[in-house]
Amino acid sequence: MKILLLNFCHFLKSKVLLLLLFGGYTFFGQGNFNLPAGTASDKIRFELSNNLIIIPVFVNGVELSFILDTGVGSTIIFSVDNKNSLELKNASKIYLRGLGDDEPVEAIKSLKNEVKIGEAASVDHTIYLVLDESINFSPRMGFPVHGIIGYDFFKDFILDINYTKKVIKINKPNSYTYRKCKKCYQTTLDFRDKNKRPFLSAKYKSEKGLVDINLLLDSGSGSSLWLFENEKKGIKVSDNSFRDFLGKGFNGDIYGERTKIKELHIGDFMLKDVTTSFPDSIYIKGISVNDRHGSLGGGVLRRFNIIMDYPNKKISFKKNSFFEKPFYYNMSGLTIQHAGFMFSKDYNEKDRFYIGLNEIVNKKTVQFTNDFILQPKYEISDVRPDSPADKVGLKAGDVILEINGRRAHTYKLSTLNDLFYFEEGKKIRLKIQRLGVDMRFEFYLKKVI
């Protein structure tokens, strides 16, 4: 038996637009998840960051954080570092290819692992470990994320996902009864790619009117909607668009156009002015645009409470309190990420926390001596050209010290980034540090579209 010993480090991470696309990976040999005998259901709480569902997952006894991703066929781990040891069994090397135009990435396939989510356990689980350290959610999410899980978990249960309460109820299929719901929309799921990835039908308002489109259901995408240009369907980028970095796939960065579409219809539910990304054609060369027209991501899914029923190939939508909220792009042009820690002598008593590094998920500071404190370091990782932040001279690499008079480290990174998505015309005052020099900037939020 081959044993691969790996180590994992917990990071403090934050929300920012991040699309890691693992669609297209379907493997065999998975053990089933089961609830304990006599248990018909279980509840698990999740974090919601950048429209992504983050759940606690135990792998061979080690607690990790995973994205719950309908767009992926297998369980994948990444972000390897040196902290908590994790044993992965029966390991062999493979290569994976995904969206992007770089070379395939090296990975490890590991068999017969034990995986637990709440009370549900799989004792014969296959895991794929990606060795490319650049594939790492942690700096941009706000709390540790070590991997993704999708079909392997969904296939064994009916999941009632409540985005507003941030709770998932896991139900055994043979003991679940659907409640009557006049305000719900229920439809069938079409499974493709070895019956592991779910597709649903929606309607898109084009110049030709409402047209039917087939979308991959992709809860692992933080975006609202991805569409692929299709002349026959009338799916095209509007003139009111801007070019941007869309995300990172297994095989490199993905670029394209961002815009808004007038209407997206899911059953009787109509969403207006939906933020939509159109990837360049080079990144979707292996996808038939006649059979698949795009992906429905977390930016739309979070506006519903959802019953995800893989065993019966069904999904049910019920709009929640997020439904009426408008769709916005980042109005500052800034992408901010967690970039480690920095020492400071200037802090308030309320900023102090006495914690271990492996408990740093929701904490803001770590005290090391009576005089110094370790605080999260928030750094600008990208500035969109011609954005308000770009025009005043902010640059990638600038360390953010204060925002509107409040110390940056007192924010969760997800909350900090949220400041840039609402209230057009809001004044933003930043104190930053560049090459050891403190500087101040101010600008006003402005809609890009």
CSV table of C-alpha atoms in Angstrom, one decimal:
chain,number,residue,atom,x,y,z
A,1,MET,CA,0.0,0.0,0.0
A,2,LYS,CA,1.4,3.4,-1.0
A,3,ILE,CA,1.0,6.2,1.6
A,4,LEU,CA,1.3,9.9,0.6
A,5,LEU,CA,1.9,12.1,3.6
A,6,LEU,CA,0.8,15.7,3.0
A,7,ASN,CA,0.4,18.8,5.2
A,8,PHE,CA,-2.2,21.6,5.1
A,9,CYS,CA,-2.1,25.1,6.5
A,10,HIS,CA,-5.1,27.2,7.5
A,11,PHE,CA,-5.1,30.7,5.9
A,12,LEU,CA,-7.1,33.8,6.6
A,13,LYS,CA,-8.8,34.5,3.3
A,14,SER,CA,-11.4,36.6,1.7
A,15,LYS,CA,-14.1,37.1,-0.9
A,16,VAL,CA,-13.3,38.5,-4.2
A,17,LEU,CA,-14.3,37.5,-7.7
A,18,LEU,CA,-12.7,34.2,-8.2
A,19,LEU,CA,-13.8,31.5,-10.7
A,20,LEU,CA,-11.9,28.3,-10.5
A,21,LEU,CA,-13.5,26.0,-13.1
A,22,PHE,CA,-13.1,22.3,-12.7
A,23,GLY,CA,-15.9,21.3,-15.0
A,24,GLY,CA,-15.3,18.4,-17.2
A,25,TYR,CA,-13.6,16.1,-14.7
A,26,THR,CA,-15.5,12.8,-14.3
A,27,PHE,CA,-13.9,9.8,-12.7
A,28,PHE,CA,-15.0,6.4,-11.5
A,29,GLY,CA,-14.7,4.3,-8.3
A,30,GLN,CA,-16.4,6.4,-5.7
A,31,GLY,CA,-17.8,5.0,-2.4
A,32,ASN,CA,-21.3,6.1,-1.4
A,33,PHE,CA,-22.0,8.5,1.4
A,34,ASN,CA,-24.3,7.1,4.1
A,35,LEU,CA,-26.0,8.5,7.2
A,36,PRO,CA,-25.8,6.4,10.4
A,37,ALA,CA,-28.4,3.7,10.8
A,38,GLY,CA,-31.7,5.1,12.0
A,39,THR,CA,-30.8,8.6,10.9
A,40,ALA,CA,-33.0,10.0,8.1
A,41,SER,CA,-31.5,13.5,7.9
A,42,ASP,CA,-28.8,15.8,9.2
A,43,LYS,CA,-28.1,19.6,9.1
A,44,ILE,CA,-24.8,21.3,8.3
A,45,ARG,CA,-24.0,25.0,8.5
A,46,PHE,CA,-22.0,26.6,5.7
A,47,GLU,CA,-20.1,29.9,5.0
A,48,LEU,CA,-21.2,31.9,2.0
A,49,SER,CA,-18.4,33.8,0.4
A,50,ASN,CA,-18.3,35.2,-3.1
A,51,ASN,CA,-21.6,33.4,-3.6
A,52,LEU,CA,-19.8,30.1,-2.9
A,53,ILE,CA,-21.0,27.5,-0.3
A,54,ILE,CA,-18.1,26.5,1.9
A,55,ILE,CA,-18.6,23.4,4.1
A,56,PRO,CA,-16.5,21.6,6.7
A,57,VAL,CA,-15.2,18.2,5.4
A,58,PHE,CA,-13.2,15.7,7.4
A,59,VAL,CA,-10.7,13.7,5.3
A,60,ASN,CA,-9.1,10.8,7.1
A,61,GLY,CA,-9.9,12.6,10.4
A,62,VAL,CA,-8.4,16.0,9.4
A,63,GLU,CA,-10.9,18.9,9.2
A,64,LEU,CA,-10.7,20.9,5.9
A,65,SER,CA,-13.0,23.3,4.1
A,66,PHE,CA,-14.4,22.5,0.7
A,67,ILE,CA,-16.5,24.3,-1.9
A,68,LEU,CA,-19.8,22.5,-2.6
A,69,ASP,CA,-19.7,22.5,-6.4
A,70,THR,CA,-22.3,21.0,-8.7
A,71,GLY,CA,-20.0,21.6,-11.6
A,72,VAL,CA,-17.4,19.0,-10.6
A,73,GLY,CA,-17.6,15.3,-10.9
A,74,SER,CA,-15.0,14.3,-8.3
A,75,THR,CA,-13.4,15.3,-5.0
A,76,ILE,CA,-10.4,17.5,-5.5
A,77,ILE,CA,-7.9,18.9,-2.9
A,78,PHE,CA,-5.4,21.7,-3.5
A,79,SER,CA,-3.6,24.4,-1.4
A,80,VAL,CA,-1.0,22.1,0.1
A,81,ASP,CA,1.3,23.6,2.8
A,82,ASN,CA,2.8,22.6,6.1
A,83,LYS,CA,0.5,22.5,9.1
A,84,ASN,CA,-1.9,19.7,9.8
A,85,SER,CA,-0.8,16.3,8.5
A,86,LEU,CA,-3.2,14.4,6.3
A,87,GLU,CA,-2.7,10.9,5.1
A,88,LEU,CA,-3.9,10.1,1.5
A,89,LYS,CA,-3.8,6.4,0.7
A,90,ASN,CA,-3.0,4.3,-2.4
A,91,ALA,CA,-1.6,7.2,-4.4
A,92,SER,CA,-0.6,7.4,-8.1
A,93,LYS,CA,0.3,10.3,-10.4
A,94,ILE,CA,-2.0,11.5,-13.2
A,95,TYR,CA,-2.5,14.7,-15.2
A,96,LEU,CA,-5.6,16.9,-15.5
A,97,ARG,CA,-6.7,19.3,-18.1
A,98,GLY,CA,-9.4,22.0,-17.9
A,99,LEU,CA,-10.3,25.5,-19.1
A,100,GLY,CA,-7.4,27.7,-20.0
A,101,ASP,CA,-4.7,27.3,-22.6
A,102,ASP,CA,-1.7,26.1,-20.5
A,103,GLU,CA,-0.3,22.5,-20.2
A,104,PRO,CA,-2.1,19.8,-18.2
A,105,VAL,CA,-1.5,20.0,-14.4
A,106,GLU,CA,0.1,17.3,-12.4
A,107,ALA,CA,-2.1,15.6,-9.8
A,108,ILE,CA,-2.3,12.6,-7.4
A,109,LYS,CA,-5.1,10.1,-7.4
A,110,SER,CA,-5.7,8.5,-4.0
A,111,LEU,CA,-8.0,5.6,-3.2
A,112,LYS,CA,-9.9,4.2,-0.2
A,113,ASN,CA,-10.1,7.4,1.9
A,114,GLU,CA,-12.6,8.2,4.6
A,115,VAL,CA,-14.6,11.4,4.1
A,116,LYS,CA,-17.2,12.8,6.5
A,117,ILE,CA,-19.6,15.7,6.0
A,118,GLY,CA,-21.7,16.2,9.1
A,119,GLU,CA,-23.0,12.7,10.0
A,120,ALA,CA,-22.7,11.5,6.4
A,121,ALA,CA,-19.6,9.3,5.7
A,122,SER,CA,-17.9,7.7,2.7
A,123,VAL,CA,-15.4,5.1,3.7
A,124,ASP,CA,-14.1,4.2,0.2
A,125,HIS,CA,-13.5,7.6,-1.3
A,126,THR,CA,-11.3,8.6,-4.3
A,127,ILE,CA,-9.6,11.9,-4.0
A,128,TYR,CA,-7.5,13.9,-6.6
A,129,LEU,CA,-4.8,16.1,-5.2
A,130,VAL,CA,-3.7,19.0,-7.5
A,131,LEU,CA,0.0,19.7,-7.0
A,132,ASP,CA,0.0,23.2,-8.6
A,133,GLU,CA,0.4,25.5,-5.6
A,134,SER,CA,-0.8,28.5,-7.7
A,135,ILE,CA,-4.4,27.0,-7.6
A,136,ASN,CA,-5.3,28.4,-4.2
A,137,PHE,CA,-8.6,30.0,-3.1
A,138,SER,CA,-7.3,30.9,0.4
A,139,PRO,CA,-5.9,34.4,-0.2
A,140,ARG,CA,-9.1,35.6,-1.8
A,141,MET,CA,-11.9,33.9,0.2
A,142,GLY,CA,-11.8,35.0,3.8
A,143,PHE,CA,-11.3,31.6,5.4
A,144,PRO,CA,-9.5,28.3,4.5
A,145,VAL,CA,-10.6,26.5,1.4
A,146,HIS,CA,-8.7,23.3,0.6
A,147,GLY,CA,-10.8,21.6,-2.0
A,148,ILE,CA,-14.0,21.0,-3.9
A,149,ILE,CA,-16.7,18.3,-3.7
A,150,GLY,CA,-19.7,17.8,-6.0
A,151,TYR,CA,-21.3,14.7,-7.5
A,152,ASP,CA,-19.6,12.4,-5.1
A,153,PHE,CA,-21.8,13.9,-2.3
A,154,PHE,CA,-24.9,15.1,-4.2
A,155,LYS,CA,-25.6,11.7,-5.7
A,156,ASP,CA,-26.5,10.1,-2.4
A,157,PHE,CA,-28.9,12.6,-0.9
A,158,ILE,CA,-31.7,15.1,-1.5
A,159,LEU,CA,-30.2,18.4,-0.2
A,160,ASP,CA,-32.3,21.3,1.0
A,161,ILE,CA,-30.1,24.4,0.6
A,162,ASN,CA,-31.2,27.5,2.5
A,163,TYR,CA,-29.0,30.3,1.3
A,164,THR,CA,-30.5,32.9,3.7
A,165,LYS,CA,-30.0,30.8,6.9
A,166,LYS,CA,-26.8,29.2,5.5
A,167,VAL,CA,-27.9,25.7,6.4
A,168,ILE,CA,-28.1,22.6,4.3
A,169,LYS,CA,-30.4,19.7,5.3
A,170,ILE,CA,-29.2,16.3,4.1
A,171,ASN,CA,-32.0,13.9,3.5
A,172,LYS,CA,-32.1,10.2,2.6
A,173,PRO,CA,-34.0,9.9,-0.6
A,174,ASN,CA,-36.2,7.0,0.5
A,175,SER,CA,-37.5,9.0,3.5
A,176,TYR,CA,-37.9,12.4,2.0
A,177,THR,CA,-41.3,13.9,1.2
A,178,TYR,CA,-41.8,17.0,-0.9
A,179,ARG,CA,-44.0,19.7,0.6
A,180,LYS,CA,-46.6,21.4,-1.6
A,181,CYS,CA,-45.2,24.7,-2.7
A,182,LYS,CA,-47.2,27.0,-5.0
A,183,LYS,CA,-44.4,29.5,-5.2
A,184,CYS,CA,-41.8,27.0,-6.2
A,185,TYR,CA,-40.5,26.1,-9.6
A,186,GLN,CA,-39.5,22.5,-10.0
A,187,THR,CA,-37.8,21.1,-13.1
A,188,THR,CA,-35.8,18.2,-14.3
A,189,LEU,CA,-32.0,18.0,-14.4
A,190,ASP,CA,-30.3,16.6,-17.5
A,191,PHE,CA,-27.1,14.8,-16.4
A,192,ARG,CA,-24.2,14.6,-18.9
A,193,ASP,CA,-20.5,13.7,-18.8
A,194,LYS,CA,-20.9,10.2,-17.5
A,195,ASN,CA,-24.1,11.3,-15.8
A,196,LYS,CA,-22.2,13.4,-13.2
A,197,ARG,CA,-22.8,17.0,-14.2
A,198,PRO,CA,-26.3,18.6,-14.1
A,199,PHE,CA,-27.8,20.8,-16.8
A,200,LEU,CA,-31.1,22.7,-16.7
A,201,SER,CA,-33.1,24.7,-19.2
A,202,ALA,CA,-33.6,28.4,-18.9
A,203,LYS,CA,-34.6,31.3,-21.2
A,204,TYR,CA,-32.4,34.2,-22.4
A,205,LYS,CA,-33.8,37.4,-23.9
A,206,SER,CA,-32.0,38.1,-27.1
A,207,GLU,CA,-32.7,40.3,-30.1
A,208,LYS,CA,-34.7,37.3,-31.4
A,209,GLY,CA,-36.9,37.3,-28.3
A,210,LEU,CA,-36.8,34.7,-25.6
A,211,VAL,CA,-34.7,31.7,-26.6
A,212,ASP,CA,-34.2,28.4,-24.8
A,213,ILE,CA,-30.7,27.8,-23.4
A,214,ASN,CA,-29.0,24.8,-21.7
A,215,LEU,CA,-26.9,25.8,-18.7
A,216,LEU,CA,-24.5,23.8,-16.6
A,217,LEU,CA,-25.6,24.1,-13.0
A,218,ASP,CA,-22.4,25.4,-11.4
A,219,SER,CA,-22.6,26.3,-7.7
A,220,GLY,CA,-18.7,26.4,-7.7
A,221,SER,CA,-18.7,29.6,-9.8
A,222,GLY,CA,-19.0,32.8,-7.9
A,223,SER,CA,-20.3,34.6,-11.1
A,224,SER,CA,-24.0,34.9,-11.9
A,225,LEU,CA,-24.0,33.7,-15.4
A,226,TRP,CA,-21.5,32.6,-18.1
A,227,LEU,CA,-22.7,32.5,-21.7
A,228,PHE,CA,-21.0,31.3,-24.9
A,229,GLU,CA,-21.6,33.3,-28.0
A,230,ASN,CA,-24.0,31.6,-30.4
A,231,GLU,CA,-25.1,33.3,-33.6
A,232,LYS,CA,-27.9,30.8,-34.2
A,233,LYS,CA,-29.4,31.5,-30.7
A,234,GLY,CA,-28.7,35.2,-30.8
A,235,ILE,CA,-26.4,34.9,-27.8
A,236,LYS,CA,-23.8,37.7,-28.2
A,237,VAL,CA,-21.9,40.3,-26.2
A,238,SER,CA,-23.7,43.6,-26.1
A,239,ASP,CA,-22.0,46.8,-27.0
A,240,ASN,CA,-22.1,47.9,-23.4
A,241,SER,CA,-19.4,45.6,-22.1
A,242,PHE,CA,-15.8,45.7,-20.8
A,243,ARG,CA,-12.9,43.3,-21.1
A,244,ASP,CA,-11.7,41.6,-17.9
A,245,PHE,CA,-10.0,38.7,-16.2
A,246,LEU,CA,-12.8,36.2,-15.7
A,247,GLY,CA,-11.0,33.6,-13.5
A,248,LYS,CA,-8.5,30.8,-13.4
A,249,GLY,CA,-8.9,27.3,-14.7
A,250,PHE,CA,-6.7,24.2,-14.3
A,251,ASN,CA,-4.8,25.3,-17.3
A,252,GLY,CA,-4.3,29.0,-17.0
A,253,ASP,CA,-6.1,32.4,-16.7
A,254,ILE,CA,-9.3,33.0,-18.5
A,255,TYR,CA,-10.2,36.3,-20.1
A,256,GLY,CA,-13.3,37.6,-21.9
A,257,GLU,CA,-16.0,40.3,-21.8
A,258,ARG,CA,-18.3,41.3,-19.0
A,259,THR,CA,-21.7,42.7,-19.6
A,260,LYS,CA,-25.4,42.5,-18.4
A,261,ILE,CA,-28.2,40.7,-20.1
A,262,LYS,CA,-31.7,42.2,-20.0
A,263,GLU,CA,-33.6,39.1,-18.8
A,264,LEU,CA,-32.9,35.5,-17.6
A,265,HIS,CA,-36.0,33.3,-17.0
A,266,ILE,CA,-35.9,30.3,-14.8
A,267,GLY,CA,-39.4,28.9,-15.0
A,268,ASP,CA,-41.7,31.7,-14.0
A,269,PHE,CA,-39.0,33.6,-12.2
A,270,MET,CA,-37.5,36.5,-14.2
A,271,LEU,CA,-34.2,38.1,-13.2
A,272,LYS,CA,-33.3,41.5,-14.9
A,273,ASP,CA,-30.0,43.0,-15.8
A,274,VAL,CA,-28.0,39.9,-14.8
A,275,THR,CA,-24.2,40.3,-14.7
A,276,THR,CA,-22.9,38.0,-17.4
A,277,SER,CA,-19.4,36.8,-18.5
A,278,PHE,CA,-18.5,35.8,-22.1
A,279,PRO,CA,-15.2,33.9,-22.2
A,280,ASP,CA,-13.1,34.2,-25.3
A,281,SER,CA,-13.6,31.3,-27.7
A,282,ILE,CA,-10.1,30.0,-27.2
A,283,TYR,CA,-11.0,28.8,-23.7
A,284,ILE,CA,-14.1,26.8,-24.7
A,285,LYS,CA,-12.7,25.0,-27.8
A,286,GLY,CA,-13.7,21.6,-26.3
A,287,ILE,CA,-17.3,22.6,-25.6
A,288,SER,CA,-20.1,22.2,-28.1
A,289,VAL,CA,-21.9,25.5,-28.0
A,290,ASN,CA,-24.9,23.9,-29.7
A,291,ASP,CA,-25.5,21.5,-26.7
A,292,ARG,CA,-24.3,23.9,-23.9
A,293,HIS,CA,-24.8,27.6,-23.9
A,294,GLY,CA,-23.2,28.5,-20.6
A,295,SER,CA,-23.2,28.1,-16.8
A,296,LEU,CA,-25.5,29.2,-14.1
A,297,GLY,CA,-23.4,30.3,-11.1
A,298,GLY,CA,-23.7,31.2,-7.4
A,299,GLY,CA,-24.6,34.8,-8.1
A,300,VAL,CA,-28.0,33.6,-9.4
A,301,LEU,CA,-28.4,30.5,-7.3
A,302,ARG,CA,-28.0,32.4,-4.0
A,303,ARG,CA,-31.3,34.3,-4.8
A,304,PHE,CA,-33.2,31.0,-4.3
A,305,ASN,CA,-33.6,28.4,-1.6
A,306,ILE,CA,-33.0,25.2,-3.5
A,307,ILE,CA,-33.9,21.5,-3.2
A,308,MET,CA,-31.2,19.6,-5.1
A,309,ASP,CA,-32.3,16.1,-5.9
A,310,TYR,CA,-29.8,14.2,-7.9
A,311,PRO,CA,-31.3,10.7,-7.2
A,312,ASN,CA,-34.6,11.7,-8.9
A,313,LYS,CA,-32.9,14.2,-11.3
A,314,LYS,CA,-34.9,17.2,-10.1
A,315,ILE,CA,-34.3,20.7,-8.7
A,316,SER,CA,-36.7,23.0,-7.0
A,317,PHE,CA,-36.3,26.8,-6.8
A,318,LYS,CA,-38.0,29.2,-4.3
A,319,LYS,CA,-37.0,32.8,-4.3
A,320,ASN,CA,-35.6,34.2,-1.1
A,321,SER,CA,-34.7,37.6,0.4
A,322,PHE,CA,-31.7,38.0,-2.0
A,323,PHE,CA,-34.0,37.7,-5.1
A,324,GLU,CA,-34.8,41.4,-5.5
A,325,LYS,CA,-31.3,42.7,-4.9
A,326,PRO,CA,-29.8,44.2,-8.1
A,327,PHE,CA,-26.8,42.7,-9.9
A,328,TYR,CA,-23.7,44.8,-9.6
A,329,TYR,CA,-20.1,44.6,-10.7
A,330,ASN,CA,-17.3,45.9,-8.5
A,331,MET,CA,-17.6,49.7,-8.8
A,332,SER,CA,-14.1,50.5,-7.4
A,333,GLY,CA,-12.0,48.4,-9.8
A,334,LEU,CA,-10.0,46.9,-6.9
A,335,THR,CA,-9.4,43.3,-6.2
A,336,ILE,CA,-8.2,42.8,-2.6
A,337,GLN,CA,-6.7,39.6,-1.1
A,338,HIS,CA,-5.2,38.4,2.2
A,339,ALA,CA,-1.4,38.5,1.9
A,340,GLY,CA,-0.2,37.1,5.1
A,341,PHE,CA,0.3,39.1,8.3
A,342,MET,CA,2.1,42.2,9.6
A,343,PHE,CA,3.3,43.3,13.0
A,344,SER,CA,1.8,46.4,14.6
A,345,LYS,CA,2.1,48.3,17.9
A,346,ASP,CA,-0.9,50.4,17.2
A,347,TYR,CA,-4.0,48.6,18.2
A,348,ASN,CA,-7.0,48.8,20.6
A,349,GLU,CA,-7.7,46.4,23.4
A,350,LYS,CA,-10.8,45.2,21.5
A,351,ASP,CA,-8.7,44.1,18.6
A,352,ARG,CA,-6.8,41.5,20.7
A,353,PHE,CA,-7.5,37.8,20.4
A,354,TYR,CA,-5.8,34.9,22.1
A,355,ILE,CA,-5.9,32.1,19.5
A,356,GLY,CA,-3.8,29.5,17.8
A,357,LEU,CA,-2.9,29.8,14.2
A,358,ASN,CA,-5.0,26.8,13.3
A,359,GLU,CA,-8.1,28.7,14.7
A,360,ILE,CA,-7.6,31.9,12.7
A,361,VAL,CA,-10.6,31.4,10.4
A,362,ASN,CA,-12.9,34.1,11.9
A,363,LYS,CA,-10.3,36.0,14.0
A,364,LYS,CA,-8.7,39.3,13.2
A,365,THR,CA,-5.5,39.5,15.2
A,366,VAL,CA,-3.0,37.3,17.1
A,367,GLN,CA,-1.1,38.7,20.1
A,368,PHE,CA,2.5,37.5,20.4
A,369,THR,CA,3.9,39.9,23.0
A,370,ASN,CA,2.7,42.7,25.2
A,371,ASP,CA,4.0,45.3,22.7
A,372,PHE,CA,3.3,43.8,19.2
A,373,ILE,CA,0.3,42.3,17.6
A,374,LEU,CA,0.0,40.3,14.4
A,375,GLN,CA,-2.7,41.6,12.1
A,376,PRO,CA,-4.0,40.3,8.7
A,377,LYS,CA,-2.4,42.1,5.8
A,378,TYR,CA,-4.8,43.1,3.1
A,379,GLU,CA,-3.3,43.9,-0.3
A,380,ILE,CA,-4.5,45.1,-3.6
A,381,SER,CA,-3.9,42.2,-6.1
A,382,ASP,CA,-5.4,43.8,-9.2
A,383,VAL,CA,-6.6,47.2,-10.4
A,384,ARG,CA,-9.0,47.3,-13.4
A,385,PRO,CA,-7.8,49.7,-16.1
A,386,ASP,CA,-9.8,53.0,-16.3
A,387,SER,CA,-11.6,52.2,-13.0
A,388,PRO,CA,-12.0,54.9,-10.3
A,389,ALA,CA,-9.2,53.3,-8.3
A,390,ASP,CA,-6.9,53.2,-11.3
A,391,LYS,CA,-7.5,56.8,-12.2
A,392,VAL,CA,-6.4,58.0,-8.7
A,393,GLY,CA,-3.2,56.0,-8.9
A,394,LEU,CA,-3.8,52.9,-6.7
A,395,LYS,CA,-1.6,50.0,-7.7
A,396,ALA,CA,-1.3,46.2,-7.3
A,397,GLY,CA,0.8,45.5,-4.3
A,398,ASP,CA,-0.4,48.5,-2.2
A,399,VAL,CA,-1.2,47.4,1.4
A,400,ILE,CA,-4.5,48.7,2.7
A,401,LEU,CA,-4.2,50.1,6.2
A,402,GLU,CA,-7.5,52.0,6.6
A,403,ILE,CA,-10.8,52.3,4.7
A,404,ASN,CA,-13.0,55.4,5.4
A,405,GLY,CA,-11.2,55.9,8.7
A,406,ARG,CA,-11.6,52.3,9.9
A,407,ARG,CA,-8.6,50.0,10.2
A,408,ALA,CA,-8.6,47.4,7.5
A,409,HIS,CA,-7.9,44.5,9.8
A,410,THR,CA,-11.1,45.0,11.6
A,411,TYR,CA,-13.0,43.9,8.5
A,412,LYS,CA,-13.6,40.4,7.3
A,413,LEU,CA,-12.2,40.4,3.9
A,414,SER,CA,-15.6,39.4,2.4
A,415,THR,CA,-17.2,42.4,4.1
A,416,LEU,CA,-14.4,44.7,2.9
A,417,ASN,CA,-14.9,43.7,-0.7
A,418,ASP,CA,-18.7,44.1,-0.4
A,419,LEU,CA,-18.1,47.8,0.1
A,420,PHE,CA,-17.3,48.1,-3.6
A,421,TYR,CA,-20.5,46.5,-5.0
A,422,PHE,CA,-23.2,48.9,-3.7
A,423,GLU,CA,-24.0,52.6,-3.3
A,424,GLU,CA,-22.9,54.2,-6.6
A,425,GLY,CA,-21.4,57.6,-5.8
A,426,LYS,CA,-20.2,56.5,-2.3
A,427,LYS,CA,-16.9,58.1,-1.4
A,428,ILE,CA,-14.0,55.7,-0.6
A,429,ARG,CA,-11.0,57.0,1.4
A,430,LEU,CA,-8.0,54.6,1.6
A,431,LYS,CA,-4.8,54.8,3.6
A,432,ILE,CA,-2.3,52.5,2.0
A,433,GLN,CA,1.3,51.6,2.4
A,434,ARG,CA,3.6,51.5,-0.7
A,435,LEU,CA,7.2,50.5,-0.4
A,436,GLY,CA,7.1,51.5,3.3
A,437,VAL,CA,5.5,54.9,2.7
A,438,ASP,CA,2.0,55.7,4.0
A,439,MET,CA,-0.2,57.3,1.4
A,440,ARG,CA,-3.9,58.5,1.1
A,441,PHE,CA,-6.3,58.2,-1.8
A,442,GLU,CA,-9.9,58.9,-2.3
A,443,PHE,CA,-12.4,58.1,-5.2
A,444,TYR,CA,-16.1,57.6,-5.8
A,445,LEU,CA,-17.8,54.3,-6.7
A,446,LYS,CA,-19.0,54.3,-10.3
A,447,LYS,CA,-21.0,51.7,-12.1
A,448,VAL,CA,-18.9,50.1,-14.9
A,449,ILE,CA,-22.2,49.0,-16.6
